[in-house]
PDB file of N, CA and C in Angstrom:
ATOM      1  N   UNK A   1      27.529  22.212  12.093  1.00  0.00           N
ATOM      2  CA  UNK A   1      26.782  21.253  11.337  1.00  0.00           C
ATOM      3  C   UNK A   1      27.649  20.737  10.193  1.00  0.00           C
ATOM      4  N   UNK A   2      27.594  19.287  10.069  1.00  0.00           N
ATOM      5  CA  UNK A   2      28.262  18.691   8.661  1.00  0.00           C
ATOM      6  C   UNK A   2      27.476  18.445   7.693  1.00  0.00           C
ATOM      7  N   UNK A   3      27.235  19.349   6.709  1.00  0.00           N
ATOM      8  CA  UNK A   3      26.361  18.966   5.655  1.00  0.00           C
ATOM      9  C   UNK A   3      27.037  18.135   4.531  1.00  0.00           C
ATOM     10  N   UNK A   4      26.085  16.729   4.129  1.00  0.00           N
ATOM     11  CA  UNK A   4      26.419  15.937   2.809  1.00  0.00           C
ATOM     12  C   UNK A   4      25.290  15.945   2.281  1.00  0.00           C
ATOM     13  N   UNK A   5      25.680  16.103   0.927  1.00  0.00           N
ATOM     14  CA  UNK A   5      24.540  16.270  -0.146  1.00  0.00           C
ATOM     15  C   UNK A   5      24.423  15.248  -1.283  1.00  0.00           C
ATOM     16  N   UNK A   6      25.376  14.003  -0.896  1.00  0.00           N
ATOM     17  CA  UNK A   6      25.410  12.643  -1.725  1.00  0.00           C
ATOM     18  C   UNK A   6      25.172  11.595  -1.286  1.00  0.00           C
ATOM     19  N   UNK A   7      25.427  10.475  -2.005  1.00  0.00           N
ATOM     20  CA  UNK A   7      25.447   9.075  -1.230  1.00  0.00           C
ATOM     21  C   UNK A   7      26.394   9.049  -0.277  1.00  0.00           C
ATOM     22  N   UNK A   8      27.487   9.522  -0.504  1.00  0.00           N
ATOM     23  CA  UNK A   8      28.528   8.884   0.142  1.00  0.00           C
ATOM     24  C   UNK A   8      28.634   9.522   1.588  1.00  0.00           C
ATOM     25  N   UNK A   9      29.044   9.459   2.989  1.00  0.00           N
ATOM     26  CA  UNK A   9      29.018   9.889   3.921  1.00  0.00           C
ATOM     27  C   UNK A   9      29.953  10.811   4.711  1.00  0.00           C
ATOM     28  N   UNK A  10      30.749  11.309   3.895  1.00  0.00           N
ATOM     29  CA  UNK A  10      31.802  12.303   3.692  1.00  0.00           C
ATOM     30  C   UNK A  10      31.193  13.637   3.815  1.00  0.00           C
ATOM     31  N   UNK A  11      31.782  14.768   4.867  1.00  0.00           N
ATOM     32  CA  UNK A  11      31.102  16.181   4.692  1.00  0.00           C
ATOM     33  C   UNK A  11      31.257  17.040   3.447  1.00  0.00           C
ATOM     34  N   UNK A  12      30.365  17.506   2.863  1.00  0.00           N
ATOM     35  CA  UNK A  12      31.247  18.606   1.798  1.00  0.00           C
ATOM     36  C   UNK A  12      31.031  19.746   2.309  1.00  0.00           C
ATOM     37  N   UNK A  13      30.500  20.163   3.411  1.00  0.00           N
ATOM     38  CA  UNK A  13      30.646  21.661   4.287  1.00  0.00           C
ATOM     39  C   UNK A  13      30.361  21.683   5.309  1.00  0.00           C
ATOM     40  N   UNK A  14      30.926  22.566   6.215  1.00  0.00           N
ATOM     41  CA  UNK A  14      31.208  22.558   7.734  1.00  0.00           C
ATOM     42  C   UNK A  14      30.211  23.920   7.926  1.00  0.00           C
ATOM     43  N   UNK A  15      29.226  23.919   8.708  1.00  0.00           N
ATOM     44  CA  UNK A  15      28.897  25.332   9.230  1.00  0.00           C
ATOM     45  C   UNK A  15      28.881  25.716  10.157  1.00  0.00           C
ATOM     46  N   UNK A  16      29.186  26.653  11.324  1.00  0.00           N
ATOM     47  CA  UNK A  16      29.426  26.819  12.112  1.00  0.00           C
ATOM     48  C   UNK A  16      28.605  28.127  12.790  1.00  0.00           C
ATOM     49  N   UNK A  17      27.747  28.501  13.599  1.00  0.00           N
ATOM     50  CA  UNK A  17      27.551  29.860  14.495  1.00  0.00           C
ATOM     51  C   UNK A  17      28.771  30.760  15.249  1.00  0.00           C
ATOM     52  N   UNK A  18      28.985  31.971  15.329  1.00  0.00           N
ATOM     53  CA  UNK A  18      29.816  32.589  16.214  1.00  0.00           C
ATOM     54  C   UNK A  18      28.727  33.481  16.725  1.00  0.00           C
ATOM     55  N   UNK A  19      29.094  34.203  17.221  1.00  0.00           N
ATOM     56  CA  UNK A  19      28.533  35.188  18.236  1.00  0.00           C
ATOM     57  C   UNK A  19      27.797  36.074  16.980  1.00  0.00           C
ATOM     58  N   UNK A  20      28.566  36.624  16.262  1.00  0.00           N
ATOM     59  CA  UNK A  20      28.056  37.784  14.913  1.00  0.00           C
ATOM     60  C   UNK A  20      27.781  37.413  13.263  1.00  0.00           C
ATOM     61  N   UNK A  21      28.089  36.073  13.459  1.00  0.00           N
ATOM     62  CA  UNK A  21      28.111  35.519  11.926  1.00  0.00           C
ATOM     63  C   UNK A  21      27.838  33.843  11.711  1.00  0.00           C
ATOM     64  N   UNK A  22      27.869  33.559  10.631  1.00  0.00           N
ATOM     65  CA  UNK A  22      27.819  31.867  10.167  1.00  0.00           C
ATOM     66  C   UNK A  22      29.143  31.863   9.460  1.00  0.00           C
ATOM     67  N   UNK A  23      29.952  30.939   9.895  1.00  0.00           N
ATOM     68  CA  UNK A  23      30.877  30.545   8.580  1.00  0.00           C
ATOM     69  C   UNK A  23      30.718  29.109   8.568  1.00  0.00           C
ATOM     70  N   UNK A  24      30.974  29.229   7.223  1.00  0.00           N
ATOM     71  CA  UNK A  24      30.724  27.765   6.097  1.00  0.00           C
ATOM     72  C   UNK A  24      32.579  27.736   5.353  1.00  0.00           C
ATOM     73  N   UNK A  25      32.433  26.039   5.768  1.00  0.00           N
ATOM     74  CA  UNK A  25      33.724  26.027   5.300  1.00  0.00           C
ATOM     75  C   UNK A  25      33.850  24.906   4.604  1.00  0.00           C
ATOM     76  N   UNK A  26      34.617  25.069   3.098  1.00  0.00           N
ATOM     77  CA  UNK A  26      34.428  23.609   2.240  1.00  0.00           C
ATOM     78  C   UNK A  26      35.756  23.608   2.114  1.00  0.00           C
ATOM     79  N   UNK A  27      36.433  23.599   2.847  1.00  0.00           N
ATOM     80  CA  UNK A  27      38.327  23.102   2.528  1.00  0.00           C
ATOM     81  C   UNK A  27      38.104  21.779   3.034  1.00  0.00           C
ATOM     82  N   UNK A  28      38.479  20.820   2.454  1.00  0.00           N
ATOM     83  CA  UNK A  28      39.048  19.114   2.595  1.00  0.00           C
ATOM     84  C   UNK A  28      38.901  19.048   3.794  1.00  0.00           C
ATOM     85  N   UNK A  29      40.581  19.715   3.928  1.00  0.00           N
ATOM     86  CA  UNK A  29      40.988  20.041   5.426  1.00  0.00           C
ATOM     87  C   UNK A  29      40.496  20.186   6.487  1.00  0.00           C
ATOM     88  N   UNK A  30      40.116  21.373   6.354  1.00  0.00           N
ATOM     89  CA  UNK A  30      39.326  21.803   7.503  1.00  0.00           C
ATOM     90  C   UNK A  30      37.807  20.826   7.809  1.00  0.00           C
ATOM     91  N   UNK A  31      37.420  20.298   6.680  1.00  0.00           N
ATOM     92  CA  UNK A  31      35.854  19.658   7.145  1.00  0.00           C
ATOM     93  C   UNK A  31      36.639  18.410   8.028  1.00  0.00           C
ATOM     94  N   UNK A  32      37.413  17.948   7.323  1.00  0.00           N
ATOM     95  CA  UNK A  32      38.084  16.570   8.265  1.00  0.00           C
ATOM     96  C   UNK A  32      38.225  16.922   9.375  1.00  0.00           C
ATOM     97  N   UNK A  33      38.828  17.801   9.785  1.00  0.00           N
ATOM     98  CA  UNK A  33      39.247  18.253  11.195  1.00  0.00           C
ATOM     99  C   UNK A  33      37.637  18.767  12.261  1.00  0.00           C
ATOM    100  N   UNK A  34      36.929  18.968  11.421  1.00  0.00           N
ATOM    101  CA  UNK A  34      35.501  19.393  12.274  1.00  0.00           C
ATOM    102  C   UNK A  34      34.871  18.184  12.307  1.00  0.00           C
ATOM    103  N   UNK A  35      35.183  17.099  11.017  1.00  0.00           N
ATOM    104  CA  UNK A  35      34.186  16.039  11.710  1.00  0.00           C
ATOM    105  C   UNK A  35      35.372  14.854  12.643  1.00  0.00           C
ATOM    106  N   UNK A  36      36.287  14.928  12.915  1.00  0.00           N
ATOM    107  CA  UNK A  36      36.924  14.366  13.917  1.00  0.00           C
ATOM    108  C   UNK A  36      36.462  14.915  15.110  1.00  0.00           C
ATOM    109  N   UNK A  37      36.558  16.148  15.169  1.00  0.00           N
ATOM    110  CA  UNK A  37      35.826  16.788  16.412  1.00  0.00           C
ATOM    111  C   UNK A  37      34.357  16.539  16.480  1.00  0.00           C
ATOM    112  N   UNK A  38      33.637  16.303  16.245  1.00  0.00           N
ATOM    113  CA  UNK A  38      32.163  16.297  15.975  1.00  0.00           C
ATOM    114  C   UNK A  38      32.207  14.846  16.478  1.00  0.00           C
ATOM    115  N   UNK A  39      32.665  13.458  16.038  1.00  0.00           N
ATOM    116  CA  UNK A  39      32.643  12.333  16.215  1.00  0.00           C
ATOM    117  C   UNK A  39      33.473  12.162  17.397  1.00  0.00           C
ATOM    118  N   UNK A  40      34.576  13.077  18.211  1.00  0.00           N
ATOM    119  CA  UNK A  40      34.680  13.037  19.455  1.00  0.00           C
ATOM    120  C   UNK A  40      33.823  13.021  20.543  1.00  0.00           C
ATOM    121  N   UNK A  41      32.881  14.061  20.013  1.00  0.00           N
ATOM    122  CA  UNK A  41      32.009  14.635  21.185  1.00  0.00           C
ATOM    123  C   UNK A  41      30.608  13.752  21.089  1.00  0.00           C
ATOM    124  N   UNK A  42      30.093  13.336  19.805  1.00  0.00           N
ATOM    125  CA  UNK A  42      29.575  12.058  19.639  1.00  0.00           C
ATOM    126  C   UNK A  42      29.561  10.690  20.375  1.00  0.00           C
ATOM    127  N   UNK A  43      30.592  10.352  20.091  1.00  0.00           N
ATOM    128  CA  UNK A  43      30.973   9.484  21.136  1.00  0.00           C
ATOM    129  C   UNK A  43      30.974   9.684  22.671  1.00  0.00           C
ATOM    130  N   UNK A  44      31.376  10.846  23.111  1.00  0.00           N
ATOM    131  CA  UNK A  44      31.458  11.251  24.638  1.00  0.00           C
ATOM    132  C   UNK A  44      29.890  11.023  24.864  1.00  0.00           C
ATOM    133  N   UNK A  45      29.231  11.456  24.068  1.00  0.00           N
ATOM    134  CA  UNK A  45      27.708  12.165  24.343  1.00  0.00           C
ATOM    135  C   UNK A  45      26.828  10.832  25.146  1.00  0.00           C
ATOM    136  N   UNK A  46      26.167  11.310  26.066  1.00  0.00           N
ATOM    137  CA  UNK A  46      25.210  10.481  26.560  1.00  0.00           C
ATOM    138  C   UNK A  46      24.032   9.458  25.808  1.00  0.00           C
ATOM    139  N   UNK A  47      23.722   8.514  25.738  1.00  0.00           N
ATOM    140  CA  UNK A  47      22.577   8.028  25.015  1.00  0.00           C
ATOM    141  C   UNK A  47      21.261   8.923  25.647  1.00  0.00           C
ATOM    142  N   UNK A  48      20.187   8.929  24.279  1.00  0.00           N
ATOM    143  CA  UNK A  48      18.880   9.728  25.014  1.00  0.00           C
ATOM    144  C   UNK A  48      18.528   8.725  26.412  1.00  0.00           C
ATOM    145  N   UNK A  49      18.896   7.764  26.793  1.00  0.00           N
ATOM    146  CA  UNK A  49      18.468   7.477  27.723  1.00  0.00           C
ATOM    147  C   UNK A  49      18.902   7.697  28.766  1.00  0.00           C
ATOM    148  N   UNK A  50      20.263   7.823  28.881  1.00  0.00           N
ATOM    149  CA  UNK A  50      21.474   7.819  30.003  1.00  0.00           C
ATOM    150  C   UNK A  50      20.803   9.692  29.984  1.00  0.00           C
ATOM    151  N   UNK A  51      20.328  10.236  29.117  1.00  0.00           N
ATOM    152  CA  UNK A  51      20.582  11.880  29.072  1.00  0.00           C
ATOM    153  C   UNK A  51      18.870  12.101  30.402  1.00  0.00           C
ATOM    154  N   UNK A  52      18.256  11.667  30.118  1.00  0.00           N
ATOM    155  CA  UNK A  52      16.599  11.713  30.536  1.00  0.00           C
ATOM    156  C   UNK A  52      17.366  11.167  31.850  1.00  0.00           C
ATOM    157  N   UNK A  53      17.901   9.644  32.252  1.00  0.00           N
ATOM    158  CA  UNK A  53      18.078   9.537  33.648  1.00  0.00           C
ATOM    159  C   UNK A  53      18.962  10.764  34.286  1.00  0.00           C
ATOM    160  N   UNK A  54      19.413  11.421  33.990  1.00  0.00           N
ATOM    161  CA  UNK A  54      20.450  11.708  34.120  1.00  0.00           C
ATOM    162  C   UNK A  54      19.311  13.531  34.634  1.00  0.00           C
ATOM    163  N   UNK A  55      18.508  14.025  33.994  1.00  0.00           N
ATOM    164  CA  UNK A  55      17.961  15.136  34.255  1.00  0.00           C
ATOM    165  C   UNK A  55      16.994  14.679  34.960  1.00  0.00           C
ATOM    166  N   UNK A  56      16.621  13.534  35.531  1.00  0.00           N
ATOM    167  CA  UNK A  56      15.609  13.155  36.331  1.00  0.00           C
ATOM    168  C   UNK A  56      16.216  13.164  37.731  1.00  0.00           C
ATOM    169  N   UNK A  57      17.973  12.322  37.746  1.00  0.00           N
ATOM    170  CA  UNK A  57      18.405  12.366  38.854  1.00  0.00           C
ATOM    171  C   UNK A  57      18.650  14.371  39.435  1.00  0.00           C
ATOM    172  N   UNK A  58      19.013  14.732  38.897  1.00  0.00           N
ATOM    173  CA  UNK A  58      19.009  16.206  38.718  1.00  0.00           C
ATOM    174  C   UNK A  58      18.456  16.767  39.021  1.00  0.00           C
ATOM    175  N   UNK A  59      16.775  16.802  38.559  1.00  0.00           N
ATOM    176  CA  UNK A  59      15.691  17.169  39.337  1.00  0.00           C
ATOM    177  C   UNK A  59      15.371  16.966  40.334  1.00  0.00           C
ATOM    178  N   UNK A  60      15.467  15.341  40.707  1.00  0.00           N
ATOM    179  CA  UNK A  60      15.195  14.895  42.202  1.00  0.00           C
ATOM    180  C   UNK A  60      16.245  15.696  43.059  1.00  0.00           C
ATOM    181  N   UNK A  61      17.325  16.021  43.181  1.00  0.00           N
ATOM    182  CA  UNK A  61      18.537  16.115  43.527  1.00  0.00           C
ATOM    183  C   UNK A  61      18.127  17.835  44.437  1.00  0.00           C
ATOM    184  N   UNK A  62      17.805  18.650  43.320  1.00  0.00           N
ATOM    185  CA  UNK A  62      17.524  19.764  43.267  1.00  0.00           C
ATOM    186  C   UNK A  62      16.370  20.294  44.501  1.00  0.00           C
ATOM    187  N   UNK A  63      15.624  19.478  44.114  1.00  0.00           N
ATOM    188  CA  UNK A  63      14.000  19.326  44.318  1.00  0.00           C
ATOM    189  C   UNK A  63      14.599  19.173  46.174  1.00  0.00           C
ATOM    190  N   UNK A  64      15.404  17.518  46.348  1.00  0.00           N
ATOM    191  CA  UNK A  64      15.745  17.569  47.883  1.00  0.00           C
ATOM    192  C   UNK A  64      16.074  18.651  48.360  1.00  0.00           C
ATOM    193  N   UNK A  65      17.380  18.883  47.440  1.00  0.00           N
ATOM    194  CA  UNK A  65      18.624  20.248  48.211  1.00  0.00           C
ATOM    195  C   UNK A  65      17.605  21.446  48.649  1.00  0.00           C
ATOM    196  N   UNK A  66      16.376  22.003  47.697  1.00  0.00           N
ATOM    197  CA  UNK A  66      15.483  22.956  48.363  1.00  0.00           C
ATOM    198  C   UNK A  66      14.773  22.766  49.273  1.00  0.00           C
ATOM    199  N   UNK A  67      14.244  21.322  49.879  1.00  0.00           N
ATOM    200  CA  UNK A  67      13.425  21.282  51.218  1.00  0.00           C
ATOM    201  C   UNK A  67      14.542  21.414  52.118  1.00  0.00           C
ATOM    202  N   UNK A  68      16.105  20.610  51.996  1.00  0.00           N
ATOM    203  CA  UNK A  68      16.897  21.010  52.731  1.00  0.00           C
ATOM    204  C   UNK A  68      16.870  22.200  53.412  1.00  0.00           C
ATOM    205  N   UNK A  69      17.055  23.048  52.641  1.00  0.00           N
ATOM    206  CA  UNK A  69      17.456  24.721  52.758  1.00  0.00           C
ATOM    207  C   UNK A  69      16.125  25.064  53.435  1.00  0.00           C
ATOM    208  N   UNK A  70      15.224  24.430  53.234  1.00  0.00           N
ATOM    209  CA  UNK A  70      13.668  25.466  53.622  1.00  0.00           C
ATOM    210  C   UNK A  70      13.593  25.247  55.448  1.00  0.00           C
TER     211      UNK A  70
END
């Protein structure tokens, strides 16, 4: 998560889940580098719409492949 706590749209902390802990990170550095990554995967990311067609084709898909098999 990129948390900002001002006007401006700049992160001032990075938080992150691991398996056993949270780390929070307010180095410059490092937040730049998480929200480059963050706005990578942003961009990759499906629109909610493309995401819904997309688990509908899925379902149908599924749904065939099991009468197949039956």
């Amino acid at each position: 998560m990129l948390f900002n706590f001002g006007p401006e749209p700049a992160p001032e902390a990075v938080a992150y889940d691991t398996t056993t802990s949270t780390v929070l990170l307010e180095d410059l550095a490092e937040m730049a580098n998480h929200a480059q990554i963050f706005e990578s995967l942003r961009s990759a990311a499906l629109t909610p719409d493309q995401s819904i067609a997309f688990m509908r084709r899925t379902m149908k898909e599924l749904s065939e492949s099991e009468k197949d098999a039956q």
